[in-house]
Short mmCIF file of C-alpha atoms in Angstrom, two decimals:
data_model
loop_
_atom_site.label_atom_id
_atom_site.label_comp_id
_atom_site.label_asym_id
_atom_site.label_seq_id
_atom_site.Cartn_x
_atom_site.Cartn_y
_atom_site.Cartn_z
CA UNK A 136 101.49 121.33 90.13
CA UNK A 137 98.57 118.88 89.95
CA UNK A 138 99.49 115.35 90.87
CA UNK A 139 97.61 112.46 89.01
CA UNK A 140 96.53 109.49 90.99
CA UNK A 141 96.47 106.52 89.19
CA UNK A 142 93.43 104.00 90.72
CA UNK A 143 92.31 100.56 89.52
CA UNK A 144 90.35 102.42 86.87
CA UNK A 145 92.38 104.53 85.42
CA UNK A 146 90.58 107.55 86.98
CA UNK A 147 92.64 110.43 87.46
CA UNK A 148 92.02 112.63 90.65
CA UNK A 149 93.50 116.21 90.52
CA UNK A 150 94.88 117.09 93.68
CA UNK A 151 96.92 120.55 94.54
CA UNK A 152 100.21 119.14 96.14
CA UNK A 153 102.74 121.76 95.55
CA UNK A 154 105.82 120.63 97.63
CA UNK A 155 106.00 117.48 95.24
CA UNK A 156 108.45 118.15 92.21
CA UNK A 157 107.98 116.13 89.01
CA UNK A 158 111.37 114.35 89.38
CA UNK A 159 110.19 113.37 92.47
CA UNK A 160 109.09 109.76 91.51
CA UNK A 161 109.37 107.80 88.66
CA UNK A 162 106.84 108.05 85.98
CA UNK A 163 103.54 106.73 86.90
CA UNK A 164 102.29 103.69 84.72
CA UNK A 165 101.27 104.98 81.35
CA UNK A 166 97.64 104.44 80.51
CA UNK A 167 97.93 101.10 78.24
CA UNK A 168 98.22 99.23 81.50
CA UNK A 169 94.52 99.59 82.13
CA UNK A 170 92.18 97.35 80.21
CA UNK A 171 88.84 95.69 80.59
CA UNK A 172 87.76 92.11 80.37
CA UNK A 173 84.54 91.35 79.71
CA UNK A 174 84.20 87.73 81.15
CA UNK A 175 82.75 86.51 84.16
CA UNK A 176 86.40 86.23 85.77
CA UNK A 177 89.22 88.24 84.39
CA UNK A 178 91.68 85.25 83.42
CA UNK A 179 91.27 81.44 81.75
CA UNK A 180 90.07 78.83 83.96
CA UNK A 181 94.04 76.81 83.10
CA UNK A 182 95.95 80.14 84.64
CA UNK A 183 93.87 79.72 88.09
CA UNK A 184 94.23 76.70 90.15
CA UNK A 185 90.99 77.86 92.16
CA UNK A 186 89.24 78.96 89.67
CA UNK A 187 85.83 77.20 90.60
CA UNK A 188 85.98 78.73 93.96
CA UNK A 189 86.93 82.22 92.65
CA UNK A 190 83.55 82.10 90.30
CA UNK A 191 81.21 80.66 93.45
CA UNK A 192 82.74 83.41 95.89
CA UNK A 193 82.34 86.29 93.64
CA UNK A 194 78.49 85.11 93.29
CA UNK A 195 78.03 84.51 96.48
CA UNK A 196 79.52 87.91 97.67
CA UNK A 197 77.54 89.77 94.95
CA UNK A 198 74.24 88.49 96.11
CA UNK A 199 75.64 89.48 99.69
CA UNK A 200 76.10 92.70 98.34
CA UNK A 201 72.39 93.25 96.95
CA UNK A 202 71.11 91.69 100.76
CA UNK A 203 73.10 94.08 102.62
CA UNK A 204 71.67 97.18 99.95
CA UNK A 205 68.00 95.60 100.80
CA UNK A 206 68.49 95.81 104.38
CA UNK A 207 69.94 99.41 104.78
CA UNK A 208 67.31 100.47 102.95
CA UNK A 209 64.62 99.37 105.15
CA UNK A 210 66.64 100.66 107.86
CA UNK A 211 65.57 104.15 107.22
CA UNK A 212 62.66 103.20 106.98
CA UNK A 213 61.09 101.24 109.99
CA UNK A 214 62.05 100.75 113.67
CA UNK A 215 63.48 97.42 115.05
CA UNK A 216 65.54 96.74 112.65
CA UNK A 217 68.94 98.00 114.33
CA UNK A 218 70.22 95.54 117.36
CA UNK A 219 73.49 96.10 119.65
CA UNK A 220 75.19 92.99 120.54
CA UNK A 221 76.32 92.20 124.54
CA UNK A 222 79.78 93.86 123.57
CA UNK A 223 77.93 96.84 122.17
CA UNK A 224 79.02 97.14 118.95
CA UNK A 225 75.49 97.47 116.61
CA UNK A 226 74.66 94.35 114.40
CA UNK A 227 72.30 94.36 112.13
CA UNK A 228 69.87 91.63 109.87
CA UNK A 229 72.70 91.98 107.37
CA UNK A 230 74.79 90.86 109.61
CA UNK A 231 73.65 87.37 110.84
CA UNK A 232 72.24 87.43 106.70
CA UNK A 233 75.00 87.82 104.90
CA UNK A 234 76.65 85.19 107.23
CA UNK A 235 74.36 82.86 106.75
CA UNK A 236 73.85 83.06 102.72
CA UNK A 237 77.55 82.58 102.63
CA UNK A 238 77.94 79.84 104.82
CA UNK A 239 75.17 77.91 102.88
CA UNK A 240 76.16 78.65 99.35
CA UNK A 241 79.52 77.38 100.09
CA UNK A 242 78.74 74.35 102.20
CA UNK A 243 76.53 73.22 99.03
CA UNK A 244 79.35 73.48 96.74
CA UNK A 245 82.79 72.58 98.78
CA UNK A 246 81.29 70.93 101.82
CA UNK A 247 84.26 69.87 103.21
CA UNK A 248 85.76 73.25 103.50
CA UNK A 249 84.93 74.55 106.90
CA UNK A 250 84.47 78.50 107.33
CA UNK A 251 85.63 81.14 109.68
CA UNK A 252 83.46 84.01 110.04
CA UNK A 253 82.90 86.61 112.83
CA UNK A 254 79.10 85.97 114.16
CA UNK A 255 77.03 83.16 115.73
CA UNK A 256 73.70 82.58 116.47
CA UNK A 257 73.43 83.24 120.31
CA UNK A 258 72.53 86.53 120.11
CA UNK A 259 69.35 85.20 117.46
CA UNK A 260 68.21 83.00 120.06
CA UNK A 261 68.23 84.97 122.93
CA UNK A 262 66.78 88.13 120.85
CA UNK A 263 63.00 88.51 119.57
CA UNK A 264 61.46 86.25 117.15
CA UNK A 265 61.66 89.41 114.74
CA UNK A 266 65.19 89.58 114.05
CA UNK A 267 65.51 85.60 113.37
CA UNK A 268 62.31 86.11 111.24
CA UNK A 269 63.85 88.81 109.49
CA UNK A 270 67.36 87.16 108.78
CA UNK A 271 65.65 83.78 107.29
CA UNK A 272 63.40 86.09 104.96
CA UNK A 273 66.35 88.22 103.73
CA UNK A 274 68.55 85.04 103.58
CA UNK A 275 65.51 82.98 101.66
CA UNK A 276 65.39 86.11 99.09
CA UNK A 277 68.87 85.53 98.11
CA UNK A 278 69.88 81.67 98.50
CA UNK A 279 69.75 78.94 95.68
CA UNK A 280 69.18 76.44 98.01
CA UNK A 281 66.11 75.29 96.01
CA UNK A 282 62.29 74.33 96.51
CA UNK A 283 62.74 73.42 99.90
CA UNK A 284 62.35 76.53 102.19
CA UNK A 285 64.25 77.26 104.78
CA UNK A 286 63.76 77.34 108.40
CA UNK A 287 65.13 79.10 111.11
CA UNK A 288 67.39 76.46 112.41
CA UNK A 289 68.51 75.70 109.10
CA UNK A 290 69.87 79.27 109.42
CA UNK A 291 71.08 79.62 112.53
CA UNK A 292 73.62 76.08 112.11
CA UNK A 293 74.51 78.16 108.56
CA UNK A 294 75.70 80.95 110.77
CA UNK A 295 77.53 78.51 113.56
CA UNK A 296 79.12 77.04 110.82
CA UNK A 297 81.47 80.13 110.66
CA UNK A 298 81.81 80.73 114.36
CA UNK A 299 83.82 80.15 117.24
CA UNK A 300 84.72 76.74 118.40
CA UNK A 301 82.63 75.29 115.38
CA UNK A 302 85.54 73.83 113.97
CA UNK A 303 89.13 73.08 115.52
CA UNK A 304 92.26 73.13 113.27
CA UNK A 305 95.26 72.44 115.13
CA UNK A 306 99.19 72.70 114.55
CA UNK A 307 99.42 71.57 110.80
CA UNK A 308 98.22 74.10 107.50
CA UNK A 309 94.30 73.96 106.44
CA UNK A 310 92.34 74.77 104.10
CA UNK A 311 89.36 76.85 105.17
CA UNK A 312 87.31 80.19 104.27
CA UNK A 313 87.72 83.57 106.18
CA UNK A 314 84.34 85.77 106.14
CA UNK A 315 83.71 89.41 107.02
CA UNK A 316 80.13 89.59 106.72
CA UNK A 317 79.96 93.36 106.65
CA UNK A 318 83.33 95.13 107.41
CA UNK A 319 82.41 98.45 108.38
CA UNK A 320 78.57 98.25 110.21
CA UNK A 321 78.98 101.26 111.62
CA UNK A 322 79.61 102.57 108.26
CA UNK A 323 76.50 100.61 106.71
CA UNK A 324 74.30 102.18 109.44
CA UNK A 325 75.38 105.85 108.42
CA UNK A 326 73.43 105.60 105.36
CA UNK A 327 74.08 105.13 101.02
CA UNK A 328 77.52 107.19 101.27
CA UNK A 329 79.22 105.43 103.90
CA UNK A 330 81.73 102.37 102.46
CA UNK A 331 81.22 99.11 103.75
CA UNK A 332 82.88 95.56 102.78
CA UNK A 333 81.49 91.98 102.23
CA UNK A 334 85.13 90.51 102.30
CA UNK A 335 85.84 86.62 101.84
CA UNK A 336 88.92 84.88 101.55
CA UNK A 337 90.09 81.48 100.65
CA UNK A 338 92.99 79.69 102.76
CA UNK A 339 94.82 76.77 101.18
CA UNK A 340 97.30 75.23 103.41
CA UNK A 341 98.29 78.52 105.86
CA UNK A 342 98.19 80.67 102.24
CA UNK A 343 95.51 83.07 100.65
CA UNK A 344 94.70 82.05 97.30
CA UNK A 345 91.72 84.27 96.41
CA UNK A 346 90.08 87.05 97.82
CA UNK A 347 86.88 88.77 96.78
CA UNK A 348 85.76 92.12 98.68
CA UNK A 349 82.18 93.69 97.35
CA UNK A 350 81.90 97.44 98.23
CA UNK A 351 78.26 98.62 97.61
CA UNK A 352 78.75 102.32 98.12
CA UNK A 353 82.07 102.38 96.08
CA UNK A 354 81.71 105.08 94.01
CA UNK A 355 81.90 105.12 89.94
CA UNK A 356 85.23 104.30 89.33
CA UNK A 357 85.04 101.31 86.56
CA UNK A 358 82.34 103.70 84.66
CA UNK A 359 84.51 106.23 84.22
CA UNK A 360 87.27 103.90 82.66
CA UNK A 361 84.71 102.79 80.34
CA UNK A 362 83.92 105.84 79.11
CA UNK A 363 87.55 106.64 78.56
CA UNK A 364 88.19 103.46 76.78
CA UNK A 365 84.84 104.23 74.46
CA UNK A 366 82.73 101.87 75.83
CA UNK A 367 78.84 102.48 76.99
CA UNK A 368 78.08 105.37 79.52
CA UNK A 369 76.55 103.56 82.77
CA UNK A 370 77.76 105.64 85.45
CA UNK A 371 74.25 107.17 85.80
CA UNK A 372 72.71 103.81 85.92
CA UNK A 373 71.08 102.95 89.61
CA UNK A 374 73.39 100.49 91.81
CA UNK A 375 76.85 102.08 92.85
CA UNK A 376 79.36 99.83 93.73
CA UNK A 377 82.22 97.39 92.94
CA UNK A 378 83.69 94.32 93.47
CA UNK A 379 87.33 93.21 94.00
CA UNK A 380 89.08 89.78 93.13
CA UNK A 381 92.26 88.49 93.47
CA UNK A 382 93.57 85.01 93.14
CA UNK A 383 97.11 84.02 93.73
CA UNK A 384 99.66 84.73 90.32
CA UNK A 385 96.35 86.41 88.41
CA UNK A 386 96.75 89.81 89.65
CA UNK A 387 93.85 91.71 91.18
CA UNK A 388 90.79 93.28 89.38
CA UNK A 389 87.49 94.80 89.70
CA UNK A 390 84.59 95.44 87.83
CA UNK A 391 80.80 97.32 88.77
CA UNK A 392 78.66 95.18 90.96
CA UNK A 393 75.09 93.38 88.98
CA UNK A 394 72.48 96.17 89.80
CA UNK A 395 72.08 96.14 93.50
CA UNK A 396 68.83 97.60 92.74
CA UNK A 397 67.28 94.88 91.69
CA UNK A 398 68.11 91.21 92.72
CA UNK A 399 66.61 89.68 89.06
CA UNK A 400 68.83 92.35 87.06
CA UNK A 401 72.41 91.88 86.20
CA UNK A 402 74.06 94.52 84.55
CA UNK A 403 78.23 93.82 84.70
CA UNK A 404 80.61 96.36 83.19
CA UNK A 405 83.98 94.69 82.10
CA UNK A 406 86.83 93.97 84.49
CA UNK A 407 89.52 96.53 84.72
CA UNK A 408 93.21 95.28 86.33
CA UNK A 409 94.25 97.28 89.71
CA UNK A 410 97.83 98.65 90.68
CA UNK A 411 98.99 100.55 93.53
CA UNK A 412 100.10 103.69 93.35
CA UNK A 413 103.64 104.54 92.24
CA UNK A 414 104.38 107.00 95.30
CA UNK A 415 107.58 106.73 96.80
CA UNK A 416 107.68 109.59 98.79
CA UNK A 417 106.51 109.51 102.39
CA UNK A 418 105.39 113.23 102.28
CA UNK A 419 103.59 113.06 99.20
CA UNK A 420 101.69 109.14 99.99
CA UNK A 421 98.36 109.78 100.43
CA UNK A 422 97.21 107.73 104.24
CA UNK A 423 94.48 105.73 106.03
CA UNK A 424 94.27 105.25 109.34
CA UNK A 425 91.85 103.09 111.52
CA UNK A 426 88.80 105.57 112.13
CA UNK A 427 89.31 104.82 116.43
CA UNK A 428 92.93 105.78 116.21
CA UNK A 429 94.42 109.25 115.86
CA UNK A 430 97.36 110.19 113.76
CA UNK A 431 98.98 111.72 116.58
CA UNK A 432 98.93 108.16 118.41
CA UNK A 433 101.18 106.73 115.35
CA UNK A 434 104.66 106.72 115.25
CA UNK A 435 104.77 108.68 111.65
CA UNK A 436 103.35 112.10 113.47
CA UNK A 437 107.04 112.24 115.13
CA UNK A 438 107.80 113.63 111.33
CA UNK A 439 104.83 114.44 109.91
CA UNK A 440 101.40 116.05 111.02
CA UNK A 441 98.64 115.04 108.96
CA UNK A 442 95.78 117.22 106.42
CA UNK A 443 92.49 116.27 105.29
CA UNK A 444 92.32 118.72 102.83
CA UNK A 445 94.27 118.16 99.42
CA UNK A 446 94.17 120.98 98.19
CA UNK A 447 95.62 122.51 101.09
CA UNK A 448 99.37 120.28 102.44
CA UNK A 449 101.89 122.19 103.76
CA UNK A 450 105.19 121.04 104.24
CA UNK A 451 105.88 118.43 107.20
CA UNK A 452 102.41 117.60 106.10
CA UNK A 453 100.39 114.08 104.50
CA UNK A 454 97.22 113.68 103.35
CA UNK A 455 94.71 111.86 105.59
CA UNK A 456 91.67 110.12 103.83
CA UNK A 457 88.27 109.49 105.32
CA UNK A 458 87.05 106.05 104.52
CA UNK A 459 84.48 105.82 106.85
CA UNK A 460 84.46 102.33 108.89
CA UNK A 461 86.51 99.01 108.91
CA UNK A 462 90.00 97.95 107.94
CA UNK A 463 88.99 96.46 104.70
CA UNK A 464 87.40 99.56 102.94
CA UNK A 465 91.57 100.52 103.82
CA UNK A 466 93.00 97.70 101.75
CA UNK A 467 90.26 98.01 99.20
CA UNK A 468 91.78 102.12 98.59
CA UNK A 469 95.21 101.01 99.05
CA UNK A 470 95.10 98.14 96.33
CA UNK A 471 92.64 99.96 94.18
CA UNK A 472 95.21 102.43 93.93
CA UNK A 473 93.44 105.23 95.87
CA UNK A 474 95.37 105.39 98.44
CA UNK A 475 99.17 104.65 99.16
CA UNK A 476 99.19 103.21 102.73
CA UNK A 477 97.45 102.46 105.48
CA UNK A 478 98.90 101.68 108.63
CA UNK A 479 96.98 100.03 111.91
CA UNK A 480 98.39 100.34 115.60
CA UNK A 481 97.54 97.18 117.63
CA UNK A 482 95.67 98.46 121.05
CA UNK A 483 96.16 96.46 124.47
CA UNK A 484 93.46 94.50 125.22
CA UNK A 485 92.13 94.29 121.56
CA UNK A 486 92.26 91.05 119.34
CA UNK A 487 93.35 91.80 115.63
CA UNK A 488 90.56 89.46 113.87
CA UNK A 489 91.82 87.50 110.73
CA UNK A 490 88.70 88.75 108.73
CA UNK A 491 89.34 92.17 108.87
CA UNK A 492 92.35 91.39 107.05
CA UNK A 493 92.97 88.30 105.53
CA UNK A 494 91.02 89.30 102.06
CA UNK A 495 92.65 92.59 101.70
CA UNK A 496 96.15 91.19 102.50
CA UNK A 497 95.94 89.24 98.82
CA UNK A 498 94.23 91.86 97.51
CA UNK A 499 96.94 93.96 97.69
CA UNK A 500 99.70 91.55 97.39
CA UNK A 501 98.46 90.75 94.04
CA UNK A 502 97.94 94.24 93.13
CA UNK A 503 101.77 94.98 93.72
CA UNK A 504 101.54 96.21 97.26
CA UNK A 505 102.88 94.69 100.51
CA UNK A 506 101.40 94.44 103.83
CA UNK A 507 103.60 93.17 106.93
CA UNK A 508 103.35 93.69 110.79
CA UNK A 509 105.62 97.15 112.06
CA UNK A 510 108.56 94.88 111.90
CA UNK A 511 108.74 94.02 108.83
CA UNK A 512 107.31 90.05 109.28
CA UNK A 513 104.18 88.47 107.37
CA UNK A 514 100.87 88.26 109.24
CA UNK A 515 100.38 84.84 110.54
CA UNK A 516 97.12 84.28 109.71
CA UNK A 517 97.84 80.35 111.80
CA UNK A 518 98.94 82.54 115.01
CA UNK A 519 95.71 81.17 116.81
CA UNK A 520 96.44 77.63 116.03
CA UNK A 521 93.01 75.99 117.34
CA UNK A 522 90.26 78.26 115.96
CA UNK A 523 92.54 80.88 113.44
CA UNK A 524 90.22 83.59 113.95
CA UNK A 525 92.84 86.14 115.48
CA UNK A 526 96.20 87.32 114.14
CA UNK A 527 99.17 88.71 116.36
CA UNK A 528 101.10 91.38 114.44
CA UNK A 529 104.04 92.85 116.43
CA UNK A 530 103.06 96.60 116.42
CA UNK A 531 100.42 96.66 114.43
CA UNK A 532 100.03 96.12 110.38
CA UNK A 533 101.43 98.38 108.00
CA UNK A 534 99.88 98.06 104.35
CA UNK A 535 101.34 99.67 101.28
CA UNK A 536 102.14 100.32 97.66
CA UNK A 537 105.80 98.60 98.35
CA UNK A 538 107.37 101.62 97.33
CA UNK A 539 107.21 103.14 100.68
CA UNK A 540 106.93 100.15 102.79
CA UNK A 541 110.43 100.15 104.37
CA UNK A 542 111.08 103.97 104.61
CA UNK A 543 107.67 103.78 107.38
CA UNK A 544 108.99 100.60 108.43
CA UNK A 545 112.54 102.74 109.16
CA UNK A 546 110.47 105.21 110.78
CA UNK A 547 108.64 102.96 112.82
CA UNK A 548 111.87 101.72 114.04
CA UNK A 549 113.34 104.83 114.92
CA UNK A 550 110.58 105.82 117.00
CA UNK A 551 110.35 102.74 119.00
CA UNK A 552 109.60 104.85 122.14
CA UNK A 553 105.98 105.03 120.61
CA UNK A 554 105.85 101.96 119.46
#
């Protein structure tokens, strides 16, 4: 039988999976539950307590979104423009850019809210003048700041404003901002396919109110709800992409991005309200896994090997996606509906960073989903009580539709010998 996959959009994907019986699992959410919203947030200012700071991230993300398509373009297209930072993981202008737009967008507006973000400048100053140069032009191309141009310290504090040691929060909950300025660089650096994330978060005493994640390579999704729902064909209009919200008791939505094409163009399809998926069998969920890990080193491949290829799952088998780099394109599939879980195994010797999950955590949550460490306990995103830039989860972090969430927490248990 073909199985229908509900996603955010109400897209249907056909995919072959035979051993899967139509009894199997309740009846996936009919149609009427997708609708669009044409409004530049999806819900009244009086149902969303940050409201103000749900409108200036989703702008500021969005123009972090049309930098990030600017600077993989030019990529391609000229040398120099690709750097590898000390711990060799590659960095790019977007980088240090999208950092810095952020950082002074929302200093202008809530200056009192500090930010956590994963770069600094010390790699800018002890690089060539061309990379600084090149971050303050793409930052100046984007920023509001005004008639007064900006210089290269001016960018370089906006980027230590976000990292380590610039601010110190202690024992009792703060309010602060979590940035990942491009989740997924690897992925940005493959080229227009690849999925990448601009993902910021908003942390109101040790909670996540809103989230906003901008995916410029997500592909078509909200254009083909709004041709099923009668509305304008702009699928074949330049400017893939998407961008997620969520704010705390409002649910979480998407719409297209503006066209990333052109910075003085905004074309904005209407928002359309994301669910997970309805799977609730193991077998049949549909997986993610962190593109350095293996399915083989997870404790799931004690009762299941794993497939790539839908149209192709044998019994004993689940389906694998490829997402291409970073944790939050992950959340972004699971909470979009794409995909039913994705589950993260925390390595010796490597730090968990709050960024690469603290937007997709609400995301999800307010999507219907759940997302705990592998036993069962919420992330403590105020684990690292000084500078909360790393989380601790016991295992690793387990992310899915709720539906499955404590049959793969039962099998994580029972093959604690992996764990």
């Amino acid at each position: 039988m073909d199985l229908l996959i509900r996603s955010c959009s109400g897209f249907h994907i056909g995919c072959s999976i035979n051993h899967m019986s139509s009894s199997s699992c309740p009846t996936l959410r009919p149609s009427t539950r997708f609708f669009t919203v044409r409004s530049s947030l999806p819900f009244p200012q009086q149902k969303a307590m940050y409201h103000r700071e749900l409108q200036a991230a989703v702008d500021v993300v969005e123009r972090a979104c049309r930098l990030c398509s600017d600077v993989q373009k030019s990529l391609f297209s000229s040398d120099g423009r690709i750097f590898e930072k000390s711990d060799k993981t590659p960095v790019t202008v977007a980088d240090f850019g999208v950092q810095a737009l952020v950082s002074l967008e929302l200093s202008r507006l809530f200056p009192d809210i500090p930010l956590v973000a994963e770069e600094d400048s010390a790699f800018l100053r002890s690089s060539s003048s061309f990379l600084l140069d090149s971050v303050v032009s793409a930052v100046t191309d984007k920023t509001s700041a005004g008639d007064k141009p900006l210089t290269s310290n001016d960018v370089m504090q906006a980027i230590d404003r976000g990292g380590k040691s610039a601010f110190v929060f202690g024992v009792k909950p703060e309010t602060y901002w979590v940035l990942d300025p491009i989740d997924g660089t690897r992925g940005f650096l493959k080229g227009s396919q690849a999925l990448y994330v601009v993902g910021l978060a908003l942390v109101v005493a040790g909670n996540i109110v809103l989230g906003v994640m901008g995916c410029p390579n997500w592909q078509g999704d909200t254009s083909n709800q709004l041709i099923a729902e009668g509305q304008e064909d702009k699928s074949n209009l330049p400017g893939l992409g998407a961008i997620m919200v969520a704010h705390v008791g409002c649910g979480t939505w998407m719409r297209s991005l503006s066209h990333i094409s052109d910075s003085m163009v905004k074309v904005h399809t209407g928002w359309v309200r994301c669910f997970v998926d309805l799977c609730c069998l193991v077998h049949a969920a549909r997986f993610c896994i962190p593109d350095s890990q293996t399915w083989e080193s997870l404790p799931l491949s004690v009762s299941f090997s794993s497939t790539t290829n839908c149209d192709s799952i044998k019994d004993g088998q689940v389906l694998l996606l490829p997402t291409c780099c970073g944790s939050l394109c992950k959340y972004l599939m699971v909470a979009s509906g794409r995909a039913s879980v994705f589950i993260l195994r925390a390595k010796p010797q490597t730090v968990i960073k709050a960024w690469d999950h603290a937007v997709g955590m609400i995301c999800v949550h307010e999507a219907g989903g759940q997302v705990t460490d592998w036993k069962g306990s919420q992330l403590d995103l105020a684990a690292d009580q000084v500078e909360r830039r790393a989380i601790f989860p016991s295992g690793g972090v387990l992310v899915t539709n709720g539906n499955l969430h404590n049959q793969i927490l039962e099998v994580i248990s029972s093959s604690s010998s992996i764990v």
